[in-house]
Tab-separated table of C-alpha atoms in Angstrom:
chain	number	residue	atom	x	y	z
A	13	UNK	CA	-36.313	-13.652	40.408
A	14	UNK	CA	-35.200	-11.250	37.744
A	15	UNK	CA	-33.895	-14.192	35.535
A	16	UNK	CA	-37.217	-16.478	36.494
A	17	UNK	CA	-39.723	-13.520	35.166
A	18	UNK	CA	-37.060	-12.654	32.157
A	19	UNK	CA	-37.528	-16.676	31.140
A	20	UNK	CA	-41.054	-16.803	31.587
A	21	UNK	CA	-41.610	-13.993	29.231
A	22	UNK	CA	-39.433	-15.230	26.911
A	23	UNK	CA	-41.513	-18.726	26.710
A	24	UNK	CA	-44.459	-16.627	25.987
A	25	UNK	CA	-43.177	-14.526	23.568
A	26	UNK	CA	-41.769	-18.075	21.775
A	27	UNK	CA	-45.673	-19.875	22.046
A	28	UNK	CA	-46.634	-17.177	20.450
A	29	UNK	CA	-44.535	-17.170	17.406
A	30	UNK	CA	-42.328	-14.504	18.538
A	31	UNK	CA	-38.170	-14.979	18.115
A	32	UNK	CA	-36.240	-13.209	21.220
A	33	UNK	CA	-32.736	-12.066	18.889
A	34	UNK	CA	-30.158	-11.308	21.334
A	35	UNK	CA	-28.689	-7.688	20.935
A	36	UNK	CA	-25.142	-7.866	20.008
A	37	UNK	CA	-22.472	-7.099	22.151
A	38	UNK	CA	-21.070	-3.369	22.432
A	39	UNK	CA	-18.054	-2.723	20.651
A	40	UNK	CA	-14.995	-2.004	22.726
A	41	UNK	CA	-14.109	1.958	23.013
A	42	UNK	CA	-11.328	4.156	22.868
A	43	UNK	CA	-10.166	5.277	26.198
A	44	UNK	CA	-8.070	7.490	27.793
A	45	UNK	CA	-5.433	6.688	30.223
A	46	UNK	CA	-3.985	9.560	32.807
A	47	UNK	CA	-1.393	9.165	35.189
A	48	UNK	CA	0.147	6.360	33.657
A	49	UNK	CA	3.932	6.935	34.643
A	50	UNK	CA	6.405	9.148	33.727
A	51	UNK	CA	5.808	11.489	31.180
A	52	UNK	CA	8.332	14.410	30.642
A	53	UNK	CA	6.615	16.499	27.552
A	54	UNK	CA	2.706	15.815	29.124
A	55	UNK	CA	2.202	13.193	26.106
A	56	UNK	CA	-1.659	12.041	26.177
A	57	UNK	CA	-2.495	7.952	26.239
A	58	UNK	CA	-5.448	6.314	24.201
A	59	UNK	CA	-6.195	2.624	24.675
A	60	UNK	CA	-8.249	0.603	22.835
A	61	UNK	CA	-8.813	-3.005	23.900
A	62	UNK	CA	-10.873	-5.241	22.135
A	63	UNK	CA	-13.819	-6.962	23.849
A	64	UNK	CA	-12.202	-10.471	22.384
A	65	UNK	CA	-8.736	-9.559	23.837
A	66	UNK	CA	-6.611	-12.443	23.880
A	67	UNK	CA	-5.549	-13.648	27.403
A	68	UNK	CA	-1.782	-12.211	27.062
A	69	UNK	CA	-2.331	-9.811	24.449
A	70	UNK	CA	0.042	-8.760	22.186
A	71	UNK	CA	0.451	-4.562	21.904
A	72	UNK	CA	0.912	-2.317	18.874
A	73	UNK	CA	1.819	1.095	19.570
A	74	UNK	CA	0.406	3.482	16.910
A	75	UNK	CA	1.863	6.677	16.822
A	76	UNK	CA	-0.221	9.484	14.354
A	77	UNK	CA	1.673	12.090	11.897
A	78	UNK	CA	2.014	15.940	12.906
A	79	UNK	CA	-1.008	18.096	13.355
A	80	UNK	CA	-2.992	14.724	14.306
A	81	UNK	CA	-3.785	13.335	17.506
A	82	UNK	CA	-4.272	9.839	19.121
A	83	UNK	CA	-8.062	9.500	18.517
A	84	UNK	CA	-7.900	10.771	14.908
A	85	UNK	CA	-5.490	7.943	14.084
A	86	UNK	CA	-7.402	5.380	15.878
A	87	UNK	CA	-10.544	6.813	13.771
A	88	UNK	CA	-8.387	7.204	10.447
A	89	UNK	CA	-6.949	4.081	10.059
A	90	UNK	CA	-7.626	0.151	10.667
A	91	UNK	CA	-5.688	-0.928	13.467
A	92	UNK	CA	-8.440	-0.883	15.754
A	93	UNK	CA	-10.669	-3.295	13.459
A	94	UNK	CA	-7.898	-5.736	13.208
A	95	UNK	CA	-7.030	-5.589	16.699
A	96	UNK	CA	-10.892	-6.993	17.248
A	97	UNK	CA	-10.321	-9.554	14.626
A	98	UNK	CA	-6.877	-10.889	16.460
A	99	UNK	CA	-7.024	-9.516	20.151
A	100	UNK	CA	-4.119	-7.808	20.327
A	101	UNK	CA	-3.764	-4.167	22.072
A	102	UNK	CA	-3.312	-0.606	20.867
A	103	UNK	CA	-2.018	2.307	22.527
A	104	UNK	CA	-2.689	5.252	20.616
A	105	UNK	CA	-0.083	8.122	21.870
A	106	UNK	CA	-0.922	11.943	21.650
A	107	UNK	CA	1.723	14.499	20.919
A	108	UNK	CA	0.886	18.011	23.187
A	109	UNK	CA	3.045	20.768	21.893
A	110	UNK	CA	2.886	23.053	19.090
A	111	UNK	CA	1.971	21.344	15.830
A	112	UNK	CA	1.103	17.816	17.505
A	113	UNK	CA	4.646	16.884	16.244
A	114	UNK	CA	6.732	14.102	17.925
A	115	UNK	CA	10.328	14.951	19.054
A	116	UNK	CA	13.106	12.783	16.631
A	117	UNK	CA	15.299	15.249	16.532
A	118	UNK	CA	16.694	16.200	20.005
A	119	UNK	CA	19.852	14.566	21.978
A	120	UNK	CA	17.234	13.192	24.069
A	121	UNK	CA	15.204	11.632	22.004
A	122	UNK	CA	17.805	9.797	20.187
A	123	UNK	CA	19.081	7.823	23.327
A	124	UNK	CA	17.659	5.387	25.375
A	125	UNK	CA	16.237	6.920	28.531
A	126	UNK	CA	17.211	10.073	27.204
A	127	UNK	CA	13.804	11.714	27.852
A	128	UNK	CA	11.394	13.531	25.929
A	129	UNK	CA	8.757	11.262	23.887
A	130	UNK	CA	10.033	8.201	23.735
A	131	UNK	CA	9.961	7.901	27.717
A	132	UNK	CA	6.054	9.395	28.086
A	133	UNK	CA	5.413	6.696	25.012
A	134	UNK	CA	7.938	3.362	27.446
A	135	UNK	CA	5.640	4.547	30.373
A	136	UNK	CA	2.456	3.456	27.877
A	137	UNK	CA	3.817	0.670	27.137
A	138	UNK	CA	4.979	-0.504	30.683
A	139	UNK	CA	1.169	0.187	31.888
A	140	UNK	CA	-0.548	-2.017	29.099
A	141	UNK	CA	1.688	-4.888	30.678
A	142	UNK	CA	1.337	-3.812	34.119
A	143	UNK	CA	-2.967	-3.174	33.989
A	144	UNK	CA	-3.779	-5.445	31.146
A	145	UNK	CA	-1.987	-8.909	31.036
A	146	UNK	CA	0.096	-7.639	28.041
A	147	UNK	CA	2.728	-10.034	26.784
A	148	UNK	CA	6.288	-8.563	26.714
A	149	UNK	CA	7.715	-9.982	24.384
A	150	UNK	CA	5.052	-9.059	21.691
A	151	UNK	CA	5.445	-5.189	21.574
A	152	UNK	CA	5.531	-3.798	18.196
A	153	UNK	CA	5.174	-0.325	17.320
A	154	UNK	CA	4.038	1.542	13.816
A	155	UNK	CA	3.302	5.274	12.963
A	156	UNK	CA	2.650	7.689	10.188
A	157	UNK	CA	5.097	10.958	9.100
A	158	UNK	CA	5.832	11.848	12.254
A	159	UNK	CA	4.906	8.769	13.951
A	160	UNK	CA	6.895	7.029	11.218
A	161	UNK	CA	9.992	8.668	12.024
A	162	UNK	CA	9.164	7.971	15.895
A	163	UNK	CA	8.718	4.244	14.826
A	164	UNK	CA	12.567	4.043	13.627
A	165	UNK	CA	13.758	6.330	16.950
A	166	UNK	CA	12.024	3.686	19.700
A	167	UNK	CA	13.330	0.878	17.608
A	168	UNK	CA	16.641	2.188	18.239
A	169	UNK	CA	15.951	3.755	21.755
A	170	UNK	CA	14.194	0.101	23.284
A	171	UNK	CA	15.353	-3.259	20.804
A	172	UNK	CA	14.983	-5.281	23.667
A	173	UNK	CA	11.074	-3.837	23.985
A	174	UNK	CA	10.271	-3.741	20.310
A	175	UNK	CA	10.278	-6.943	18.077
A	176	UNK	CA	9.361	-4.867	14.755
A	177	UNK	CA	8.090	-2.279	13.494
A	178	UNK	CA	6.623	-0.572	10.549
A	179	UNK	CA	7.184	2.744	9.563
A	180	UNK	CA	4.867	4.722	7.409
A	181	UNK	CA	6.605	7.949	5.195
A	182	UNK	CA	9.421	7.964	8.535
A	183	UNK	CA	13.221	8.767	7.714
A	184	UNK	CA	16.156	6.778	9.124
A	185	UNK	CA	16.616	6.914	12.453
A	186	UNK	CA	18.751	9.948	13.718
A	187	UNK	CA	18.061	11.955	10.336
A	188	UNK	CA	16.036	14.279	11.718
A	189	UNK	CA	18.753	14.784	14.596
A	190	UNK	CA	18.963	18.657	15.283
A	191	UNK	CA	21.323	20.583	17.881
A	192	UNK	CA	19.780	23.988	18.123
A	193	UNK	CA	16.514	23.012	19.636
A	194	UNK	CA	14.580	23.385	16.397
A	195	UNK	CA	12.673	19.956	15.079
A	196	UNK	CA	12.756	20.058	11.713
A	197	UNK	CA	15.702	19.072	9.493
A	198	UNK	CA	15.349	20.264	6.426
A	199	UNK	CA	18.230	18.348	4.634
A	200	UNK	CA	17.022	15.608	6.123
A	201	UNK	CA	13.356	15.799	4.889
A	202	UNK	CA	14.413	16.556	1.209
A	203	UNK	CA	15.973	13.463	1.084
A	204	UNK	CA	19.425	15.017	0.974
A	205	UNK	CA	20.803	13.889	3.906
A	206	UNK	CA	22.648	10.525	2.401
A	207	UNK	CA	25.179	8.433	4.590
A	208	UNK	CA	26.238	4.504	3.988
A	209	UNK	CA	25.071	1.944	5.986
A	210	UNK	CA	27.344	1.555	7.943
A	211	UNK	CA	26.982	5.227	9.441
A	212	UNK	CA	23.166	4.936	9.578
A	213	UNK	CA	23.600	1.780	11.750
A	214	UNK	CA	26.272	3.274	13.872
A	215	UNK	CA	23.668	6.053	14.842
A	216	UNK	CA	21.014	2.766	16.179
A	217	UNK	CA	23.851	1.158	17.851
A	218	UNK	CA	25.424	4.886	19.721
A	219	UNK	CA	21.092	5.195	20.991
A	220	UNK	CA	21.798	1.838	23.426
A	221	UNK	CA	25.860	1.604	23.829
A	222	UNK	CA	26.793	-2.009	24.468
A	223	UNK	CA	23.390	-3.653	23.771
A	224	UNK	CA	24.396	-7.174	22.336
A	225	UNK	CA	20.916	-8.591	22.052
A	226	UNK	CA	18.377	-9.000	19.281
A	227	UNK	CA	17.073	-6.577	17.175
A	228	UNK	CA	13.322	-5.412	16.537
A	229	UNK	CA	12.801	-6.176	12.334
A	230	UNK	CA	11.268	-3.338	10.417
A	231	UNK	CA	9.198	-2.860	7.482
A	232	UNK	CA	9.499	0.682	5.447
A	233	UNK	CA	6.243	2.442	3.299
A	234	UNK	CA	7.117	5.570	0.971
A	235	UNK	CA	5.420	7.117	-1.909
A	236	UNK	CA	7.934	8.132	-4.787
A	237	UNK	CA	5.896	11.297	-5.354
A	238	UNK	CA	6.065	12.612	-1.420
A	239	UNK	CA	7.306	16.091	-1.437
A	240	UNK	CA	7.013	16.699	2.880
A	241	UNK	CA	9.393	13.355	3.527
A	242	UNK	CA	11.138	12.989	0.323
A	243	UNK	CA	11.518	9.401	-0.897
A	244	UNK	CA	15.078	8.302	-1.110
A	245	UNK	CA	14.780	8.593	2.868
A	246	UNK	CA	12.864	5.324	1.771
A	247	UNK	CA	16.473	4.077	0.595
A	248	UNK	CA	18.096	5.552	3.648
A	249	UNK	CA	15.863	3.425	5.931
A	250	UNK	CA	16.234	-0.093	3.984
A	251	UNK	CA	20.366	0.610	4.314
A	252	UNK	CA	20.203	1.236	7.713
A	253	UNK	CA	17.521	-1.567	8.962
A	254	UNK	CA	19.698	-4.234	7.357
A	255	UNK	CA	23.194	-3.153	7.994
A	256	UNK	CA	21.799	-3.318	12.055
A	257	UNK	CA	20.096	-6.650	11.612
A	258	UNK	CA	22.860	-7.943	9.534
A	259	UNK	CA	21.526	-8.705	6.157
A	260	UNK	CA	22.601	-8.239	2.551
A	261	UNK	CA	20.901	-4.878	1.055
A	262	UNK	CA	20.561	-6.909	-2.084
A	263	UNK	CA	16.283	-7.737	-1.977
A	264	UNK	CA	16.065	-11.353	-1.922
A	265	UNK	CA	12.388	-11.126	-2.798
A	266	UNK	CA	10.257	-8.707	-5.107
A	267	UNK	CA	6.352	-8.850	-5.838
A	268	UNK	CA	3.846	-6.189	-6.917
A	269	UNK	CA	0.909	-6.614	-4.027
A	270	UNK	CA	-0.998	-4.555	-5.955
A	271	UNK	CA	-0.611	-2.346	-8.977
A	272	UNK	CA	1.974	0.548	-8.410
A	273	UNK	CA	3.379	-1.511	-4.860
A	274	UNK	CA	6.262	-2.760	-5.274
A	275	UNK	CA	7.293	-5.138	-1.763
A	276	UNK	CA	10.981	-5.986	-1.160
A	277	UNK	CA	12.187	-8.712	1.628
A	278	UNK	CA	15.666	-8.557	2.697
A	279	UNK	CA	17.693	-11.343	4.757
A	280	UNK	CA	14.749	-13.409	4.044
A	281	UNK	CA	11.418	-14.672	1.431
A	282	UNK	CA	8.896	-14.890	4.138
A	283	UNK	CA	6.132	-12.749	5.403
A	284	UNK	CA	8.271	-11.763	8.761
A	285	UNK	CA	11.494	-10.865	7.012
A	286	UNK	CA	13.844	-8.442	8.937
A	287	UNK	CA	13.369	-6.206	6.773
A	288	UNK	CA	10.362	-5.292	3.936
A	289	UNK	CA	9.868	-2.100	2.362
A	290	UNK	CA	7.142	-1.412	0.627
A	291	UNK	CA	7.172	1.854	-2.325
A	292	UNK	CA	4.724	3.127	-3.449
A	293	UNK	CA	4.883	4.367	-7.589
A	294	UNK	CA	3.197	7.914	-7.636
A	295	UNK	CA	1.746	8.320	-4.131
A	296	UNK	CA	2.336	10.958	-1.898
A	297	UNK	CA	2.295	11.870	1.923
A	298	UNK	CA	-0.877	10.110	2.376
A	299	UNK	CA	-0.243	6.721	3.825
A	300	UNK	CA	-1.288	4.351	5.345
A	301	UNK	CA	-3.407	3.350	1.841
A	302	UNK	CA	-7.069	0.514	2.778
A	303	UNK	CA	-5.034	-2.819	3.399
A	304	UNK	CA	-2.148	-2.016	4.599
A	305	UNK	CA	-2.561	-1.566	8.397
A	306	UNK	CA	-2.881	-5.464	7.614
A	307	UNK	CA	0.389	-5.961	6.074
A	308	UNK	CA	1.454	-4.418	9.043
A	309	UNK	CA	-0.247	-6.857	11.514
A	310	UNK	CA	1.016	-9.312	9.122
A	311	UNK	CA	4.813	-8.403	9.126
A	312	UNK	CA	4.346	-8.262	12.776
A	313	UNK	CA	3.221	-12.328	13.039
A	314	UNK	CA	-0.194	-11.349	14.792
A	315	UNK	CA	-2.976	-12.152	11.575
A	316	UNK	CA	-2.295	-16.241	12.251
A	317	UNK	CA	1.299	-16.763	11.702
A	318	UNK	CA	4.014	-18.344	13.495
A	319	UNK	CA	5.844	-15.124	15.775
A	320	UNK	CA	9.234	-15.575	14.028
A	321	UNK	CA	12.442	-16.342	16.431
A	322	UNK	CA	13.994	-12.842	17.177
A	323	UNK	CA	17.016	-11.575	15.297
A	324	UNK	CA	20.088	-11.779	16.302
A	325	UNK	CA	22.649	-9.397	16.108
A	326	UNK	CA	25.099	-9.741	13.885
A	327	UNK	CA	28.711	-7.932	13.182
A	328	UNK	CA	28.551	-4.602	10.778
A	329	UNK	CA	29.702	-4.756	7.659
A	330	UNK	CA	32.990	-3.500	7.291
A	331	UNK	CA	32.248	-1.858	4.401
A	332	UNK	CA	28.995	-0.548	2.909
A	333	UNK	CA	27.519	-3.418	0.461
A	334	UNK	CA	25.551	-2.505	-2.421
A	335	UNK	CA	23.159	-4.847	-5.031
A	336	UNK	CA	25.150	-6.064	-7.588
A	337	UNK	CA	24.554	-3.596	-10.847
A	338	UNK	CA	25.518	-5.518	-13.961
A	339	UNK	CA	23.014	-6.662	-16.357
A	340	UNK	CA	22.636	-10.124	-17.491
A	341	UNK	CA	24.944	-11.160	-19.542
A	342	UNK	CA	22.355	-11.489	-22.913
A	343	UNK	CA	20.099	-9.245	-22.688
A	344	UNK	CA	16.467	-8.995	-25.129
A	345	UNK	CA	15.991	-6.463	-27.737
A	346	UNK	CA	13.703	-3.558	-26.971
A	347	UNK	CA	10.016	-5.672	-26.547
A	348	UNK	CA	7.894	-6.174	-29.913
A	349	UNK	CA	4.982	-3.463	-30.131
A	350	UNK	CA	6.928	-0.784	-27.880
A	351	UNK	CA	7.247	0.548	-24.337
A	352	UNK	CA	5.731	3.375	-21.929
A	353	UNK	CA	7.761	5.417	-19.584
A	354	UNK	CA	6.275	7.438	-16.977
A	355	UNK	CA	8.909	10.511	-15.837
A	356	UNK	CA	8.154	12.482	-12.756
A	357	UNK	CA	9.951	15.056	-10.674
A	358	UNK	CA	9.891	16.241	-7.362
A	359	UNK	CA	11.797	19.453	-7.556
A	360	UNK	CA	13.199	21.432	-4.473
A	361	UNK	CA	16.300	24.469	-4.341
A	362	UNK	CA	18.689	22.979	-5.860
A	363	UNK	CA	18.513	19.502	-6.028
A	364	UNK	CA	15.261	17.068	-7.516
A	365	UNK	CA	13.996	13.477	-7.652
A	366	UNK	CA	12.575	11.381	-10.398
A	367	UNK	CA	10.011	8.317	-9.862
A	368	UNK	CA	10.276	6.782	-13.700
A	369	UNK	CA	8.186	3.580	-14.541
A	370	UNK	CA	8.959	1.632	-17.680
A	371	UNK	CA	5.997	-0.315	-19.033
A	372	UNK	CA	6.379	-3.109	-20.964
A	373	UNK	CA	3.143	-2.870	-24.083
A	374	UNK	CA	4.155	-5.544	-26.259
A	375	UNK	CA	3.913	-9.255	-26.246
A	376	UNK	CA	7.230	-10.062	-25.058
A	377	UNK	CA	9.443	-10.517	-22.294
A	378	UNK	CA	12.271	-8.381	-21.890
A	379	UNK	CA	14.826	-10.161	-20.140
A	380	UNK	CA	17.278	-7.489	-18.707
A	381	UNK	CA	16.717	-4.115	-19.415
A	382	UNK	CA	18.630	-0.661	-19.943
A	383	UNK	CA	16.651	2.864	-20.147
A	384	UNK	CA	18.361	4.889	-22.557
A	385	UNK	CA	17.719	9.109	-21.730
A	386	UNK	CA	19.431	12.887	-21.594
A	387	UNK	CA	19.361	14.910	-19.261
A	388	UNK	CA	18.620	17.944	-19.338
A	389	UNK	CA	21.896	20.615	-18.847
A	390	UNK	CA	22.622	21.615	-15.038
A	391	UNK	CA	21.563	17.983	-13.839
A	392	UNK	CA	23.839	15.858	-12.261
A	393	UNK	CA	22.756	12.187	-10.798
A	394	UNK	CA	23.797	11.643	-7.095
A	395	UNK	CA	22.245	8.405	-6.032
A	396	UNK	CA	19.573	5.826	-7.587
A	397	UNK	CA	17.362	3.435	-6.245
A	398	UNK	CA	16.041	0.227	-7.892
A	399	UNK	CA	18.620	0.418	-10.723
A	400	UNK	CA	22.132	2.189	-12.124
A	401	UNK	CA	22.144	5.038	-13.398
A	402	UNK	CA	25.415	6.270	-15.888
A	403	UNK	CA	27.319	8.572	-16.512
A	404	UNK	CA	26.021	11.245	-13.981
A	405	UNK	CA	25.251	13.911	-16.348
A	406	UNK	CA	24.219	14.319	-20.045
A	407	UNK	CA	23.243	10.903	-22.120
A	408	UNK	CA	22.994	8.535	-19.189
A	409	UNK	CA	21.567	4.591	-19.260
A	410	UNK	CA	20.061	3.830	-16.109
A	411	UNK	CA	20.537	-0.351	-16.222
A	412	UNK	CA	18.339	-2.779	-14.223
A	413	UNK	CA	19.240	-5.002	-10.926
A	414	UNK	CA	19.924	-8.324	-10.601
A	415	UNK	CA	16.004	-8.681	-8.865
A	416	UNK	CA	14.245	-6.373	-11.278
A	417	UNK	CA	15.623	-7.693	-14.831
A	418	UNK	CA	13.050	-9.021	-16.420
A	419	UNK	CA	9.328	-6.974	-17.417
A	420	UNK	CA	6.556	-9.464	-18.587
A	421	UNK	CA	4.364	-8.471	-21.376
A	422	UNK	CA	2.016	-5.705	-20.077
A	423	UNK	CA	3.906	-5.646	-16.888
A	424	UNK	CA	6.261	-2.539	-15.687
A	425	UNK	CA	9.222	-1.603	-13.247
A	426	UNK	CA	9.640	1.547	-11.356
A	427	UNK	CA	13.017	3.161	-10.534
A	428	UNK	CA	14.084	6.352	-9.468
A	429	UNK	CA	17.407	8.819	-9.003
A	430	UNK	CA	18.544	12.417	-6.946
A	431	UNK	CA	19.992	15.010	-8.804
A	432	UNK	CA	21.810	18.116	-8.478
A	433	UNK	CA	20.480	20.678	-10.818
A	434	UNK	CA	21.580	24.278	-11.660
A	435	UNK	CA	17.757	25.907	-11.954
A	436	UNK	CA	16.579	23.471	-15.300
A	437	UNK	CA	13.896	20.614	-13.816
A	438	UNK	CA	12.487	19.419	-17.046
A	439	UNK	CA	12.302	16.043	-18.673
A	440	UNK	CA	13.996	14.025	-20.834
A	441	UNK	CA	12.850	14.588	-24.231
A	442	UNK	CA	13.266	10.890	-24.967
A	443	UNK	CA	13.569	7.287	-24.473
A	444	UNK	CA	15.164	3.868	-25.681
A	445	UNK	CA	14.530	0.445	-24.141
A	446	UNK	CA	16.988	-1.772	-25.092
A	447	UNK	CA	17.935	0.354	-28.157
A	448	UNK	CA	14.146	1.093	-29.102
A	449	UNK	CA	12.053	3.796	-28.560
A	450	UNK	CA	9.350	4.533	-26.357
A	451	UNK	CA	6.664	6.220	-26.131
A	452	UNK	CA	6.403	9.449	-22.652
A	453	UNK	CA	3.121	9.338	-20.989
């Protein structure tokens, strides 16, 4: 009768000129889940599922940076607007104790079953696929700082769970790894804490002894200029993702997204490589940036692509690998109508890093590149990313890559180094590209 009376009116509103719009529907809401299995540190659970959810939904796990809180990363970034746009899932976890910090660093954390975290964050994840339909073999995970670093430990804790992930300012897995019931690792967050790649994937493969199967891919953000989760834990990460999936460190693709990004792809070109990092020229601990919560959902083959066959595993390397470091054989004078080099540092103690961008301002290419500059005294060089850097002290050349040679009129590449110092953080006074001179900015 209801529906007779509501038609009725609705045919005299229309005779008399009068349109009936429908009101749209509601959007979904974030909701909170109790109860929802075992939970040994009394984590919280925040679900958001789409009104357009797809029949077996995919699930991302978004896990939010210290002092934050489920709901405030669900409100801060866009994971919850793309997950109406392509019907996936997201749990949003909530970290209870002092600080809102998640726990990376403990014995039990770092193994599989363990306790701690990860198991409150597995008990999420098993109830999505218990209560809503959720597809197991489409869980991917991604967090922020703290939730970054928790991204790398539950990719190490649960590869058969996880098919990728994407970590936001996180560190390698087991860097943050503490003893003494503290969980902060200070050598680890300054970016001094430096081990090959074959010991950063022998920590992933001691969290799930005798695992054979595949392995979740990951993609890696960082900011040069972040001074809570220094940068080259950037490096750290990329060594340790591909020496577990098996890949060649050496970048086998390099674009600039936007101005300032620069994207690597290991293993392979495509979209869904094992392994992408992402840096991020003079940005700080402030990520995720607008648009790249979608090159997450992208990496993780939910925006429309094909969901790449998983990984396998593949034997370590024996020995550490490293990009090949010798410049092309002829190399281009300095570029006609000069360069720009940008020269930061991130000073701590006793130790700094540099973020340096060389800009190309004239009208030429330069086909392979060297960056001429002194030091200043008390610095020594201990490890460089994106190019070589020699001798370790005094004059030095730092010398491009064989994926980073050439800079296009009015383009640039970034590259940075570690030092040691002995209490003098200044600059170089100057510069020479390819014997000429350049201007500081």
């Amino acid at each position: 009768m209801r529906l007779i009376k509501a038609a009725l009116a609705a045919a005299v509103l229309a005779v008399a000129g009068i349109t009936l719009i429908a009101s749209p529907a509601a959007a979904a809401t974030l909701t909170e889940v109790t109860n929802f299995g075992t939970n040994p540190t009394n984590l919280r659970m925040h679900l958001y599922v789409p009104n357009t959810v797809a029949a077996r939904p995919a699930v991302v796990v978004a896990v939010h940076y210290c002092t934050g809180s489920g709901p405030a990363f669900y409100s801060g970034t866009e994971f919850a607007s793309l997950a109406d746009r392509y019907g996936f899932i997201v749990v949003y976890p909530s970290a209870t104790r002092s600080g809102n910090c998640f726990d990376v660093s403990s014995p039990e954390a770092l193994r599989r079953g363990g306790g701690s975290d990860p198991v409150g964050i597995m008990s999420m994840v098993t109830y999505v696929q218990q209560h809503n339909n959720a597809d197991p073999g489409r869980i991917y995970v991604t967090g922020a700082s703290s939730g970054g670093m928790m991204t790398n430990v539950l990719l190490g804790d649960y590869p058969d769970v996880f098919k990728a992930g994407a970590a936001f300012m996180g560190v390698p897995f087991g860097c943050f790894a503490t003893t003494d019931g503290s969980s902060w690792n200070s050598t680890c967050s300054s970016g001094q804490l430096n081990k090959t790649p074959q010991q950063w994937g022998d920590l992933v493969r001691a969290a799930y002894p005798g695992y054979t199967g595949a392995r979740p891919r990951m993609q890696v953000f960082h900011g040069t200029n972040d001074t809570t989760l220094a940068y080259p834990n950037f490096g750290e990460e990329i060594e340790q993702w591909t020496n577990v999936l098996g890949v060649s460190q050496t970048p086998v693709f390099t674009d600039q997204p936007q101005s300032g990004w620069t994207r690597t792809r290991y293993g392979n070109a495509g979209t869904m490589a094992p392994v992408e990092g992402i840096s991020l020229a003079g940005v700080g601990h402030n990520l995720p940036l607008a648009g790249q919560a979608a090159m997450v959902i992208a990496f993780f083959g939910l925006s429309g692509g094909t969901t790449p066959t998983s990984t396998p595993p593949s034997s370590p390397p024996a020995s550490p690998s490293s990009p090949p470091s010798s410049p092309p054989s002829s190399q281009s004078p300095g570029p006609a109508g000069g360069c720009r080099v940008s020269y930061t540092v991130n000073a701590w103690n006793t130790g700094l890093t540099t973020a340096v961008t060389v800009t190309n301002a004239g009208t030429t290419p330069v086909n392979g590149w060297t960056l001429g500059f002194t030091l200043p005294s008390g610095q020594t060089v201990t490890s460089a990313w994106n190019a070589t850097v020699s001798p370790a002290s005094g004059a030095v050349t730092a010398r491009n890559l064989s994926y980073n040679a050439t800079i296009p009129p009015g383009g640039s590449t970034s590259f940075g180094f570690q030092a040691n110092h002995s209490g003098n953080t200044g600059k170089p006074a100057a510069f020479t590209l390819n014997g000429s001179a350049c201007t500081a900015v």
